[in-house]
């Protein structure tokens, strides 16, 4: 891999889980702590709302809020990549655009 590509997102990317409360809601405090932990321990980037992040169980608003929280916690220390997509191409594109507007540094597209 060329140095240019290594520098794009770094070398250590972590696919995050999305912590949930016992009521099935996103646990925002635990999410912030988890993000800070992986970034503080060397992650160059994190994948938020990928398949590991329970994306199929989240609302669109929760997905976008996770990107915002990720950007806030990362505070320039790591790249934020969003993933997950949707069953409909147009919907997936809307989510990726909204994620970009929320601050995502990149998207992971799974087909």
GROMACS .gro file of N, CA and C in nm, residues 9-97:
model
  267
    9UNK      N    1  -0.664   0.734   0.606
    9UNK     CA    2  -0.741   0.705   0.727
    9UNK      C    3  -0.655   0.652   0.840
   10UNK      N    4  -0.526   0.637   0.819
   10UNK     CA    5  -0.439   0.580   0.919
   10UNK      C    6  -0.427   0.430   0.899
   11UNK      N    7  -0.368   0.363   0.994
   11UNK     CA    8  -0.344   0.220   0.981
   11UNK      C    9  -0.427   0.136   1.076
   12UNK      N   10  -0.473   0.193   1.186
   12UNK     CA   11  -0.552   0.117   1.282
   12UNK      C   12  -0.694   0.175   1.283
   13UNK      N   13  -0.788   0.098   1.227
   13UNK     CA   14  -0.929   0.137   1.224
   13UNK      C   15  -1.007   0.037   1.307
   14UNK      N   16  -1.096   0.087   1.391
   14UNK     CA   17  -1.174   0.001   1.480
   14UNK      C   18  -1.321   0.011   1.441
   15UNK      N   19  -1.383  -0.105   1.419
   15UNK     CA   20  -1.527  -0.110   1.394
   15UNK      C   21  -1.596  -0.115   1.530
   16UNK      N   22  -1.669  -0.010   1.561
   16UNK     CA   23  -1.729   0.003   1.694
   16UNK      C   24  -1.864  -0.066   1.706
   17UNK      N   25  -1.889  -0.117   1.825
   17UNK     CA   26  -2.025  -0.159   1.861
   17UNK      C   27  -2.099  -0.033   1.903
   18UNK      N   28  -2.231  -0.042   1.910
   18UNK     CA   29  -2.311   0.069   1.962
   18UNK      C   30  -2.369   0.024   2.095
   19UNK      N   31  -2.318   0.078   2.206
   19UNK     CA   32  -2.371   0.038   2.337
   19UNK      C   33  -2.519   0.074   2.349
   20UNK      N   34  -2.595  -0.016   2.409
   20UNK     CA   35  -2.739   0.004   2.427
   20UNK      C   36  -2.776  -0.007   2.575
   21UNK      N   37  -2.882   0.062   2.611
   21UNK     CA   38  -2.936   0.049   2.746
   21UNK      C   39  -3.021  -0.077   2.753
   22UNK      N   40  -3.064  -0.114   2.872
   22UNK     CA   41  -3.151  -0.231   2.887
   22UNK      C   42  -3.287  -0.209   2.821
   23UNK      N   43  -3.321  -0.083   2.792
   23UNK     CA   44  -3.447  -0.052   2.724
   23UNK      C   45  -3.431  -0.053   2.572
   24UNK      N   46  -3.312  -0.081   2.522
   24UNK     CA   47  -3.289  -0.087   2.379
   24UNK      C   48  -3.258   0.046   2.313
   25UNK      N   49  -3.228   0.146   2.393
   25UNK     CA   50  -3.192   0.278   2.340
   25UNK      C   51  -3.039   0.289   2.333
   26UNK      N   52  -2.990   0.377   2.247
   26UNK     CA   53  -2.846   0.401   2.243
   26UNK      C   54  -2.803   0.457   2.378
   27UNK      N   55  -2.698   0.399   2.434
   27UNK     CA   56  -2.641   0.448   2.560
   27UNK      C   57  -2.533   0.550   2.522
   28UNK      N   58  -2.573   0.676   2.522
   28UNK     CA   59  -2.484   0.782   2.473
   28UNK      C   60  -2.361   0.799   2.561
   29UNK      N   61  -2.375   0.789   2.691
   29UNK     CA   62  -2.259   0.802   2.780
   29UNK      C   63  -2.159   0.690   2.754
   30UNK      N   64  -2.208   0.567   2.743
   30UNK     CA   65  -2.119   0.453   2.717
   30UNK      C   66  -2.056   0.466   2.578
   31UNK      N   67  -2.130   0.520   2.483
   31UNK     CA   68  -2.077   0.540   2.348
   31UNK      C   69  -1.958   0.636   2.353
   32UNK      N   70  -1.974   0.747   2.423
   32UNK     CA   71  -1.865   0.844   2.434
   32UNK      C   72  -1.743   0.783   2.502
   33UNK      N   73  -1.764   0.708   2.608
   33UNK     CA   74  -1.653   0.645   2.680
   33UNK      C   75  -1.582   0.543   2.592
   34UNK      N   76  -1.660   0.464   2.517
   34UNK     CA   77  -1.602   0.363   2.428
   34UNK      C   78  -1.520   0.429   2.317
   35UNK      N   79  -1.575   0.532   2.257
   35UNK     CA   80  -1.501   0.606   2.154
   35UNK      C   81  -1.370   0.660   2.209
   36UNK      N   82  -1.376   0.725   2.323
   36UNK     CA   83  -1.255   0.783   2.381
   36UNK      C   84  -1.153   0.674   2.413
   37UNK      N   85  -1.200   0.561   2.462
   37UNK     CA   86  -1.110   0.450   2.497
   37UNK      C   87  -1.033   0.400   2.375
   38UNK      N   88  -1.105   0.370   2.265
   38UNK     CA   89  -1.035   0.313   2.149
   38UNK      C   90  -0.944   0.416   2.084
   39UNK      N   91  -0.985   0.542   2.083
   39UNK     CA   92  -0.900   0.645   2.024
   39UNK      C   93  -0.778   0.670   2.112
   40UNK      N   94  -0.798   0.678   2.241
   40UNK     CA   95  -0.687   0.701   2.335
   40UNK      C   96  -0.587   0.586   2.334
   41UNK      N   97  -0.631   0.469   2.291
   41UNK     CA   98  -0.543   0.352   2.288
   41UNK      C   99  -0.491   0.321   2.148
   42UNK      N  100  -0.495   0.419   2.058
   42UNK     CA  101  -0.423   0.406   1.933
   42UNK      C  102  -0.502   0.395   1.805
   43UNK      N  103  -0.634   0.400   1.809
   43UNK     CA  104  -0.711   0.393   1.685
   43UNK      C  105  -0.690   0.520   1.604
   44UNK      N  106  -0.654   0.504   1.477
   44UNK     CA  107  -0.641   0.618   1.386
   44UNK      C  108  -0.777   0.660   1.331
   45UNK      N  109  -0.870   0.566   1.334
   45UNK     CA  110  -1.004   0.592   1.283
   45UNK      C  111  -1.101   0.492   1.343
   46UNK      N  112  -1.229   0.529   1.341
   46UNK     CA  113  -1.333   0.440   1.390
   46UNK      C  114  -1.445   0.432   1.288
   47UNK      N  115  -1.500   0.312   1.273
   47UNK     CA  116  -1.616   0.293   1.187
   47UNK      C  117  -1.739   0.293   1.278
   48UNK      N  118  -1.823   0.392   1.257
   48UNK     CA  119  -1.947   0.406   1.333
   48UNK      C  120  -2.061   0.364   1.241
   49UNK      N  121  -2.157   0.297   1.294
   49UNK     CA  122  -2.276   0.250   1.221
   49UNK      C  123  -2.244   0.151   1.111
   50UNK      N  124  -2.138   0.075   1.129
   50UNK     CA  125  -2.114  -0.037   1.039
   50UNK      C  126  -2.197  -0.156   1.087
   51UNK      N  127  -2.179  -0.270   1.026
   51UNK     CA  128  -2.258  -0.387   1.066
   51UNK      C  129  -2.228  -0.429   1.209
   52UNK      N  130  -2.106  -0.404   1.256
   52UNK     CA  131  -2.072  -0.433   1.396
   52UNK      C  132  -2.143  -0.337   1.490
   53UNK      N  133  -2.182  -0.220   1.440
   53UNK     CA  134  -2.245  -0.117   1.521
   53UNK      C  135  -2.395  -0.122   1.526
   54UNK      N  136  -2.453  -0.238   1.496
   54UNK     CA  137  -2.599  -0.256   1.505
   54UNK      C  138  -2.677  -0.159   1.417
   55UNK      N  139  -2.622  -0.126   1.302
   55UNK     CA  140  -2.685  -0.024   1.218
   55UNK      C  141  -2.828  -0.058   1.177
   56UNK      N  142  -2.858  -0.185   1.159
   56UNK     CA  143  -2.993  -0.223   1.115
   56UNK      C  144  -3.098  -0.200   1.222
   57UNK      N  145  -3.057  -0.179   1.346
   57UNK     CA  146  -3.153  -0.156   1.455
   57UNK      C  147  -3.166  -0.009   1.493
   58UNK      N  148  -3.091   0.077   1.426
   58UNK     CA  149  -3.090   0.219   1.460
   58UNK      C  150  -3.179   0.300   1.367
   59UNK      N  151  -3.234   0.409   1.419
   59UNK     CA  152  -3.308   0.502   1.334
   59UNK      C  153  -3.207   0.587   1.257
   60UNK      N  154  -3.253   0.651   1.152
   60UNK     CA  155  -3.165   0.741   1.077
   60UNK      C  156  -3.112   0.851   1.168
   61UNK      N  157  -3.198   0.906   1.253
   61UNK     CA  158  -3.155   1.013   1.344
   61UNK      C  159  -3.045   0.964   1.439
   62UNK      N  160  -3.058   0.841   1.488
   62UNK     CA  161  -2.954   0.785   1.577
   62UNK      C  162  -2.823   0.767   1.502
   63UNK      N  163  -2.830   0.722   1.378
   63UNK     CA  164  -2.709   0.703   1.297
   63UNK      C  165  -2.634   0.835   1.280
   64UNK      N  166  -2.708   0.940   1.247
   64UNK     CA  167  -2.645   1.070   1.227
   64UNK      C  168  -2.592   1.126   1.359
   65UNK      N  169  -2.666   1.106   1.466
   65UNK     CA  170  -2.619   1.153   1.597
   65UNK      C  171  -2.492   1.079   1.639
   66UNK      N  172  -2.480   0.952   1.605
   66UNK     CA  173  -2.358   0.878   1.635
   66UNK      C  174  -2.237   0.938   1.563
   67UNK      N  175  -2.257   0.983   1.441
   67UNK     CA  176  -2.148   1.050   1.369
   67UNK      C  177  -2.110   1.179   1.440
   68UNK      N  178  -2.210   1.257   1.479
   68UNK     CA  179  -2.182   1.383   1.550
   68UNK      C  180  -2.107   1.359   1.681
   69UNK      N  181  -2.153   1.259   1.755
   69UNK     CA  182  -2.087   1.226   1.882
   69UNK      C  183  -1.944   1.179   1.855
   70UNK      N  184  -1.927   1.096   1.753
   70UNK     CA  185  -1.794   1.049   1.717
   70UNK      C  186  -1.700   1.163   1.684
   71UNK      N  187  -1.747   1.258   1.604
   71UNK     CA  188  -1.665   1.374   1.568
   71UNK      C  189  -1.628   1.456   1.691
   72UNK      N  190  -1.724   1.473   1.780
   72UNK     CA  191  -1.701   1.552   1.901
   72UNK      C  192  -1.598   1.484   1.991
   73UNK      N  193  -1.615   1.356   2.014
   73UNK     CA  194  -1.523   1.283   2.102
   73UNK      C  195  -1.384   1.272   2.038
   74UNK      N  196  -1.380   1.245   1.908
   74UNK     CA  197  -1.251   1.230   1.840
   74UNK      C  198  -1.173   1.361   1.844
   75UNK      N  199  -1.241   1.471   1.829
   75UNK     CA  200  -1.177   1.603   1.837
   75UNK      C  201  -1.046   1.610   1.758
   76UNK      N  202  -1.048   1.554   1.636
   76UNK     CA  203  -0.931   1.558   1.551
   76UNK      C  204  -0.829   1.449   1.576
   77UNK      N  205  -0.850   1.365   1.677
   77UNK     CA  206  -0.753   1.260   1.709
   77UNK      C  207  -0.766   1.138   1.621
   78UNK      N  208  -0.883   1.121   1.557
   78UNK     CA  209  -0.908   1.003   1.474
   78UNK      C  210  -1.011   1.038   1.368
   79UNK      N  211  -1.008   0.964   1.259
   79UNK     CA  212  -1.105   0.981   1.151
   79UNK      C  213  -1.234   0.908   1.188
   80UNK      N  214  -1.346   0.962   1.142
   80UNK     CA  215  -1.476   0.900   1.164
   80UNK      C  216  -1.528   0.851   1.030
   81UNK      N  217  -1.549   0.721   1.022
   81UNK     CA  218  -1.601   0.658   0.901
   81UNK      C  219  -1.739   0.604   0.935
   82UNK      N  220  -1.835   0.631   0.849
   82UNK     CA  221  -1.969   0.580   0.870
   82UNK      C  222  -1.993   0.464   0.775
   83UNK      N  223  -2.076   0.372   0.817
   83UNK     CA  224  -2.106   0.256   0.733
   83UNK      C  225  -2.250   0.215   0.750
   84UNK      N  226  -2.280   0.103   0.692
   84UNK     CA  227  -2.413   0.047   0.714
   84UNK      C  228  -2.503   0.044   0.595
   85UNK      N  229  -2.516   0.154   0.525
   85UNK     CA  230  -2.603   0.157   0.409
   85UNK      C  231  -2.749   0.137   0.441
   86UNK      N  232  -2.823   0.094   0.341
   86UNK     CA  233  -2.966   0.072   0.354
   86UNK      C  234  -3.009  -0.026   0.245
   87UNK      N  235  -3.130  -0.074   0.254
   87UNK     CA  236  -3.180  -0.169   0.154
   87UNK      C  237  -3.212  -0.102   0.021
   88UNK      N  238  -3.231   0.027   0.021
   88UNK     CA  239  -3.262   0.103  -0.100
   88UNK      C  240  -3.147   0.198  -0.130
   89UNK      N  241  -3.099   0.197  -0.252
   89UNK     CA  242  -2.984   0.279  -0.289
   89UNK      C  243  -3.006   0.427  -0.259
   90UNK      N  244  -3.122   0.481  -0.295
   90UNK     CA  245  -3.148   0.623  -0.272
   90UNK      C  246  -3.143   0.656  -0.122
   91UNK      N  247  -3.195   0.567  -0.040
   91UNK     CA  248  -3.193   0.588   0.105
   91UNK      C  249  -3.049   0.584   0.156
   92UNK      N  250  -2.971   0.489   0.108
   92UNK     CA  251  -2.831   0.479   0.149
   92UNK      C  252  -2.756   0.608   0.113
   93UNK      N  253  -2.780   0.659  -0.006
   93UNK     CA  254  -2.713   0.783  -0.048
   93UNK      C  255  -2.754   0.901   0.040
   94UNK      N  256  -2.881   0.907   0.078
   94UNK     CA  257  -2.927   1.012   0.169
   94UNK      C  258  -2.854   1.003   0.304
   95UNK      N  259  -2.841   0.880   0.355
   95UNK     CA  260  -2.772   0.861   0.483
   95UNK      C  261  -2.625   0.901   0.474
   96UNK      N  262  -2.560   0.863   0.364
   96UNK     CA  263  -2.419   0.897   0.349
   96UNK      C  264  -2.400   1.048   0.337
   97UNK      N  265  -2.490   1.115   0.265
   97UNK     CA  266  -2.481   1.261   0.253
   97UNK      C  267  -2.504   1.327   0.390
   0.00000   0.00000   0.00000
